[in-house]
Amino acid sequence: MNIPNALTVFRIALIPVLVIVFYLPFSQWTGIACAVLFTTAAITDWFDGYLARKLDQSTPFGAFLDPVADKLMVAVALVLLLERHPNIWFTVPAMIIIGREIVISALREWMAELGKRTSVAVSYVGKFKTTMQMIAIIVLLADISLQLPVIHVLGITSLYIAAVLTVWSMVIYLMAAWPDFRGAMGE
């Protein structure tokens, strides 16, 4: 177990903590605490990748677990927030974000089976999408405690930007895999 992998495992361990804190009956601070926990997870996500490259400690286990940890944290946070925002305006972008993660994970697995995983490598649009997701979730979690209209609008706006970038990045990945789709369909 190296430092980057330990940070990834730590990020996964933060998920149940986030859920427990979210449901504590102290609304004046639980949102802020959840935002801090999610921010910590986002920072460790960046930091474990940086350390893996800098210290040359990339491992197959880390390459598998890191994206799983990211997707779990984002999906759990969005589902928690959906409870606070049970309406179509929140459900649609959350559904797009979670659905895209499932589609792209399946696509990467399929492409890896074909020996072409690098053709669906992370793009700059994907990195920007991830940044916007993190900002949206952090702001929306903090809004549970702050309850300021400007914070709420910022969080929802960031969520919609993330959803648009999510669709855009998914299209990029699907276009990269299109020749292999056509070949698999026998065309």
PDB file of C-alpha atoms in Angstrom:
ATOM      1  CA  MET A   1       0.000   0.000   0.000  1.00  0.00           C
ATOM      2  CA  ASN A   2       1.619   3.229  -1.155  1.00  0.00           C
ATOM      3  CA  ILE A   3       0.614   6.814  -0.290  1.00  0.00           C
ATOM      4  CA  PRO A   4      -1.594   7.432  -3.373  1.00  0.00           C
ATOM      5  CA  ASN A   5      -3.501   4.188  -2.791  1.00  0.00           C
ATOM      6  CA  ALA A   6      -3.873   4.987   0.914  1.00  0.00           C
ATOM      7  CA  LEU A   7      -5.382   8.357  -0.015  1.00  0.00           C
ATOM      8  CA  THR A   8      -7.833   6.624  -2.357  1.00  0.00           C
ATOM      9  CA  VAL A   9      -8.853   4.171   0.376  1.00  0.00           C
ATOM     10  CA  PHE A  10      -9.226   7.133   2.759  1.00  0.00           C
ATOM     11  CA  ARG A  11     -11.530   8.802   0.226  1.00  0.00           C
ATOM     12  CA  ILE A  12     -13.713   5.697   0.124  1.00  0.00           C
ATOM     13  CA  ALA A  13     -13.751   5.594   3.929  1.00  0.00           C
ATOM     14  CA  LEU A  14     -15.074   9.183   3.928  1.00  0.00           C
ATOM     15  CA  ILE A  15     -18.262   8.092   2.120  1.00  0.00           C
ATOM     16  CA  PRO A  16     -20.043   6.544   5.133  1.00  0.00           C
ATOM     17  CA  VAL A  17     -18.831   9.446   7.263  1.00  0.00           C
ATOM     18  CA  LEU A  18     -20.419  11.870   4.782  1.00  0.00           C
ATOM     19  CA  VAL A  19     -23.709   9.958   4.949  1.00  0.00           C
ATOM     20  CA  ILE A  20     -23.730   9.869   8.753  1.00  0.00           C
ATOM     21  CA  VAL A  21     -22.919  13.573   9.069  1.00  0.00           C
ATOM     22  CA  PHE A  22     -25.550  14.450   6.441  1.00  0.00           C
ATOM     23  CA  TYR A  23     -28.267  12.859   8.574  1.00  0.00           C
ATOM     24  CA  LEU A  24     -27.222  14.352  11.902  1.00  0.00           C
ATOM     25  CA  PRO A  25     -30.003  16.557  13.312  1.00  0.00           C
ATOM     26  CA  PHE A  26     -27.888  19.715  13.496  1.00  0.00           C
ATOM     27  CA  SER A  27     -28.751  21.565  10.296  1.00  0.00           C
ATOM     28  CA  GLN A  28     -26.899  24.710  11.341  1.00  0.00           C
ATOM     29  CA  TRP A  29     -23.573  22.948  10.777  1.00  0.00           C
ATOM     30  CA  THR A  30     -24.115  19.566   9.076  1.00  0.00           C
ATOM     31  CA  GLY A  31     -24.125  21.096   5.591  1.00  0.00           C
ATOM     32  CA  ILE A  32     -20.844  22.870   6.226  1.00  0.00           C
ATOM     33  CA  ALA A  33     -19.358  19.692   7.730  1.00  0.00           C
ATOM     34  CA  CYS A  34     -20.471  17.683   4.689  1.00  0.00           C
ATOM     35  CA  ALA A  35     -18.995  20.321   2.375  1.00  0.00           C
ATOM     36  CA  VAL A  36     -15.686  20.073   4.273  1.00  0.00           C
ATOM     37  CA  LEU A  37     -15.728  16.271   4.036  1.00  0.00           C
ATOM     38  CA  PHE A  38     -16.463  16.386   0.317  1.00  0.00           C
ATOM     39  CA  THR A  39     -13.780  19.041  -0.202  1.00  0.00           C
ATOM     40  CA  THR A  40     -11.317  16.803   1.627  1.00  0.00           C
ATOM     41  CA  ALA A  41     -12.237  13.948  -0.702  1.00  0.00           C
ATOM     42  CA  ALA A  42     -11.831  16.207  -3.757  1.00  0.00           C
ATOM     43  CA  ILE A  43      -8.409  17.365  -2.581  1.00  0.00           C
ATOM     44  CA  THR A  44      -7.235  13.806  -1.913  1.00  0.00           C
ATOM     45  CA  ASP A  45      -8.465  12.874  -5.408  1.00  0.00           C
ATOM     46  CA  TRP A  46      -6.184  15.471  -6.947  1.00  0.00           C
ATOM     47  CA  PHE A  47      -3.351  14.783  -4.499  1.00  0.00           C
ATOM     48  CA  ASP A  48      -3.275  10.991  -4.932  1.00  0.00           C
ATOM     49  CA  GLY A  49      -3.005  11.369  -8.717  1.00  0.00           C
ATOM     50  CA  TYR A  50      -0.273  13.963  -8.343  1.00  0.00           C
ATOM     51  CA  LEU A  51       1.708  11.781  -5.919  1.00  0.00           C
ATOM     52  CA  ALA A  52       1.278   8.663  -8.047  1.00  0.00           C
ATOM     53  CA  ARG A  53       2.841  10.494 -10.994  1.00  0.00           C
ATOM     54  CA  LYS A  54       5.451  12.447  -9.000  1.00  0.00           C
ATOM     55  CA  LEU A  55       6.645   9.475  -6.915  1.00  0.00           C
ATOM     56  CA  ASP A  56       6.181   6.997  -9.772  1.00  0.00           C
ATOM     57  CA  GLN A  57       3.815   4.990  -7.564  1.00  0.00           C
ATOM     58  CA  SER A  58       1.085   4.230 -10.081  1.00  0.00           C
ATOM     59  CA  THR A  59      -0.279   0.725  -9.597  1.00  0.00           C
ATOM     60  CA  PRO A  60      -2.937  -1.349 -11.344  1.00  0.00           C
ATOM     61  CA  PHE A  61      -4.854  -1.390  -8.041  1.00  0.00           C
ATOM     62  CA  GLY A  62      -4.751   2.405  -7.860  1.00  0.00           C
ATOM     63  CA  ALA A  63      -5.726   2.750 -11.530  1.00  0.00           C
ATOM     64  CA  PHE A  64      -8.800   0.625 -10.771  1.00  0.00           C
ATOM     65  CA  LEU A  65      -9.724   2.050  -7.364  1.00  0.00           C
ATOM     66  CA  ASP A  66      -9.227   5.782  -7.980  1.00  0.00           C
ATOM     67  CA  PRO A  67     -12.044   6.232 -10.527  1.00  0.00           C
ATOM     68  CA  VAL A  68     -14.287   3.929  -8.468  1.00  0.00           C
ATOM     69  CA  ALA A  69     -13.731   6.120  -5.394  1.00  0.00           C
ATOM     70  CA  ASP A  70     -14.507   9.259  -7.395  1.00  0.00           C
ATOM     71  CA  LYS A  71     -17.702   7.875  -8.877  1.00  0.00           C
ATOM     72  CA  LEU A  72     -18.904   6.515  -5.529  1.00  0.00           C
ATOM     73  CA  MET A  73     -18.326   9.805  -3.734  1.00  0.00           C
ATOM     74  CA  VAL A  74     -20.056  11.882  -6.415  1.00  0.00           C
ATOM     75  CA  ALA A  75     -22.998   9.477  -6.768  1.00  0.00           C
ATOM     76  CA  VAL A  76     -23.567   9.248  -3.008  1.00  0.00           C
ATOM     77  CA  ALA A  77     -23.359  13.029  -2.589  1.00  0.00           C
ATOM     78  CA  LEU A  78     -25.813  13.610  -5.458  1.00  0.00           C
ATOM     79  CA  VAL A  79     -28.264  11.067  -4.052  1.00  0.00           C
ATOM     80  CA  LEU A  80     -28.056  12.727  -0.625  1.00  0.00           C
ATOM     81  CA  LEU A  81     -28.619  16.144  -2.176  1.00  0.00           C
ATOM     82  CA  LEU A  82     -31.514  14.783  -4.208  1.00  0.00           C
ATOM     83  CA  GLU A  83     -33.291  14.131  -0.926  1.00  0.00           C
ATOM     84  CA  ARG A  84     -33.001  17.859  -0.132  1.00  0.00           C
ATOM     85  CA  HIS A  85     -34.045  18.853  -3.657  1.00  0.00           C
ATOM     86  CA  PRO A  86     -36.762  16.350  -4.644  1.00  0.00           C
ATOM     87  CA  ASN A  87     -37.752  17.996  -7.896  1.00  0.00           C
ATOM     88  CA  ILE A  88     -37.190  17.515 -11.600  1.00  0.00           C
ATOM     89  CA  TRP A  89     -34.804  20.496 -11.795  1.00  0.00           C
ATOM     90  CA  PHE A  90     -32.336  18.699  -9.554  1.00  0.00           C
ATOM     91  CA  THR A  91     -33.163  15.142 -10.615  1.00  0.00           C
ATOM     92  CA  VAL A  92     -32.351  15.656 -14.314  1.00  0.00           C
ATOM     93  CA  PRO A  93     -28.757  16.913 -13.917  1.00  0.00           C
ATOM     94  CA  ALA A  94     -28.084  14.362 -11.154  1.00  0.00           C
ATOM     95  CA  MET A  95     -29.434  11.600 -13.398  1.00  0.00           C
ATOM     96  CA  ILE A  96     -27.268  12.800 -16.305  1.00  0.00           C
ATOM     97  CA  ILE A  97     -24.128  12.883 -14.169  1.00  0.00           C
ATOM     98  CA  ILE A  98     -24.666   9.477 -12.542  1.00  0.00           C
ATOM     99  CA  GLY A  99     -25.836   7.887 -15.801  1.00  0.00           C
ATOM    100  CA  ARG A 100     -22.815   9.163 -17.700  1.00  0.00           C
ATOM    101  CA  GLU A 101     -20.478   7.676 -15.103  1.00  0.00           C
ATOM    102  CA  ILE A 102     -22.082   4.266 -15.579  1.00  0.00           C
ATOM    103  CA  VAL A 103     -21.940   4.503 -19.388  1.00  0.00           C
ATOM    104  CA  ILE A 104     -18.309   5.645 -19.477  1.00  0.00           C
ATOM    105  CA  SER A 105     -17.223   3.015 -16.934  1.00  0.00           C
ATOM    106  CA  ALA A 106     -18.801   0.321 -19.099  1.00  0.00           C
ATOM    107  CA  LEU A 107     -17.244   1.849 -22.212  1.00  0.00           C
ATOM    108  CA  ARG A 108     -13.774   1.882 -20.650  1.00  0.00           C
ATOM    109  CA  GLU A 109     -14.152  -1.725 -19.538  1.00  0.00           C
ATOM    110  CA  TRP A 110     -15.247  -2.789 -23.017  1.00  0.00           C
ATOM    111  CA  MET A 111     -12.439  -0.838 -24.675  1.00  0.00           C
ATOM    112  CA  ALA A 112      -9.936  -2.396 -22.245  1.00  0.00           C
ATOM    113  CA  GLU A 113     -11.154  -5.841 -23.320  1.00  0.00           C
ATOM    114  CA  LEU A 114     -10.411  -4.804 -26.902  1.00  0.00           C
ATOM    115  CA  GLY A 115      -6.965  -3.580 -25.842  1.00  0.00           C
ATOM    116  CA  LYS A 116      -7.881   0.018 -26.704  1.00  0.00           C
ATOM    117  CA  ARG A 117      -8.407   1.613 -23.298  1.00  0.00           C
ATOM    118  CA  THR A 118      -6.165   4.558 -24.200  1.00  0.00           C
ATOM    119  CA  SER A 119      -8.600   5.639 -26.913  1.00  0.00           C
ATOM    120  CA  VAL A 120     -11.051   6.580 -24.138  1.00  0.00           C
ATOM    121  CA  ALA A 121      -8.534   8.257 -21.833  1.00  0.00           C
ATOM    122  CA  VAL A 122      -9.570  11.221 -19.700  1.00  0.00           C
ATOM    123  CA  SER A 123      -9.972  14.428 -21.719  1.00  0.00           C
ATOM    124  CA  TYR A 124      -9.660  18.058 -20.684  1.00  0.00           C
ATOM    125  CA  VAL A 125     -13.436  18.415 -20.958  1.00  0.00           C
ATOM    126  CA  GLY A 126     -13.730  15.492 -18.531  1.00  0.00           C
ATOM    127  CA  LYS A 127     -11.366  17.176 -16.096  1.00  0.00           C
ATOM    128  CA  PHE A 128     -13.308  20.454 -16.299  1.00  0.00           C
ATOM    129  CA  LYS A 129     -16.553  18.501 -15.845  1.00  0.00           C
ATOM    130  CA  THR A 130     -15.147  16.910 -12.702  1.00  0.00           C
ATOM    131  CA  THR A 131     -14.103  20.316 -11.362  1.00  0.00           C
ATOM    132  CA  MET A 132     -17.581  21.753 -11.954  1.00  0.00           C
ATOM    133  CA  GLN A 133     -19.193  18.706 -10.310  1.00  0.00           C
ATOM    134  CA  MET A 134     -17.014  19.149  -7.255  1.00  0.00           C
ATOM    135  CA  ILE A 135     -17.801  22.865  -7.023  1.00  0.00           C
ATOM    136  CA  ALA A 136     -21.535  22.238  -7.442  1.00  0.00           C
ATOM    137  CA  ILE A 137     -21.662  19.519  -4.804  1.00  0.00           C
ATOM    138  CA  ILE A 138     -19.551  21.447  -2.297  1.00  0.00           C
ATOM    139  CA  VAL A 139     -21.675  24.586  -2.706  1.00  0.00           C
ATOM    140  CA  LEU A 140     -24.966  22.653  -2.520  1.00  0.00           C
ATOM    141  CA  LEU A 141     -23.831  20.797   0.592  1.00  0.00           C
ATOM    142  CA  ALA A 142     -22.797  24.061   2.246  1.00  0.00           C
ATOM    143  CA  ASP A 143     -26.154  25.573   1.265  1.00  0.00           C
ATOM    144  CA  ILE A 144     -27.901  23.097   3.593  1.00  0.00           C
ATOM    145  CA  SER A 145     -26.495  25.116   6.494  1.00  0.00           C
ATOM    146  CA  LEU A 146     -26.135  28.545   4.912  1.00  0.00           C
ATOM    147  CA  GLN A 147     -29.514  28.700   3.155  1.00  0.00           C
ATOM    148  CA  LEU A 148     -28.592  31.796   1.182  1.00  0.00           C
ATOM    149  CA  PRO A 149     -30.353  32.298  -2.164  1.00  0.00           C
ATOM    150  CA  VAL A 150     -27.137  33.379  -3.904  1.00  0.00           C
ATOM    151  CA  ILE A 151     -25.338  30.219  -2.708  1.00  0.00           C
ATOM    152  CA  HIS A 152     -28.248  28.047  -3.844  1.00  0.00           C
ATOM    153  CA  VAL A 153     -28.295  29.652  -7.305  1.00  0.00           C
ATOM    154  CA  LEU A 154     -24.510  29.264  -7.582  1.00  0.00           C
ATOM    155  CA  GLY A 155     -24.781  25.580  -6.658  1.00  0.00           C
ATOM    156  CA  ILE A 156     -27.618  24.825  -9.083  1.00  0.00           C
ATOM    157  CA  THR A 157     -25.935  26.807 -11.873  1.00  0.00           C
ATOM    158  CA  SER A 158     -22.685  24.888 -11.308  1.00  0.00           C
ATOM    159  CA  LEU A 159     -24.645  21.631 -11.335  1.00  0.00           C
ATOM    160  CA  TYR A 160     -26.191  22.474 -14.712  1.00  0.00           C
ATOM    161  CA  ILE A 161     -22.816  23.484 -16.131  1.00  0.00           C
ATOM    162  CA  ALA A 162     -21.440  20.161 -14.882  1.00  0.00           C
ATOM    163  CA  ALA A 163     -24.366  18.318 -16.506  1.00  0.00           C
ATOM    164  CA  VAL A 164     -23.747  20.020 -19.871  1.00  0.00           C
ATOM    165  CA  LEU A 165     -20.024  19.223 -19.651  1.00  0.00           C
ATOM    166  CA  THR A 166     -20.968  15.682 -18.676  1.00  0.00           C
ATOM    167  CA  VAL A 167     -22.938  15.201 -21.884  1.00  0.00           C
ATOM    168  CA  TRP A 168     -20.190  16.877 -23.918  1.00  0.00           C
ATOM    169  CA  SER A 169     -17.453  14.651 -22.474  1.00  0.00           C
ATOM    170  CA  MET A 170     -19.610  11.549 -22.964  1.00  0.00           C
ATOM    171  CA  VAL A 171     -20.063  12.448 -26.633  1.00  0.00           C
ATOM    172  CA  ILE A 172     -16.278  12.841 -26.976  1.00  0.00           C
ATOM    173  CA  TYR A 173     -15.700   9.393 -25.470  1.00  0.00           C
ATOM    174  CA  LEU A 174     -18.419   7.761 -27.565  1.00  0.00           C
ATOM    175  CA  MET A 175     -17.070   9.370 -30.747  1.00  0.00           C
ATOM    176  CA  ALA A 176     -13.589   8.052 -29.917  1.00  0.00           C
ATOM    177  CA  ALA A 177     -15.045   4.564 -29.524  1.00  0.00           C
ATOM    178  CA  TRP A 178     -17.366   4.818 -32.550  1.00  0.00           C
ATOM    179  CA  PRO A 179     -15.084   2.942 -34.981  1.00  0.00           C
ATOM    180  CA  ASP A 180     -14.942   0.044 -32.526  1.00  0.00           C
ATOM    181  CA  PHE A 181     -18.737   0.130 -32.067  1.00  0.00           C
ATOM    182  CA  ARG A 182     -19.183  -0.080 -35.824  1.00  0.00           C
ATOM    183  CA  GLY A 183     -16.739  -2.969 -36.016  1.00  0.00           C
ATOM    184  CA  ALA A 184     -18.520  -4.796 -33.194  1.00  0.00           C
ATOM    185  CA  MET A 185     -21.868  -4.353 -34.959  1.00  0.00           C
ATOM    186  CA  GLY A 186     -20.389  -5.883 -38.114  1.00  0.00           C
ATOM    187  CA  GLU A 187     -20.662  -2.770 -40.277  1.00  0.00           C
TER     188      GLU A 187
END
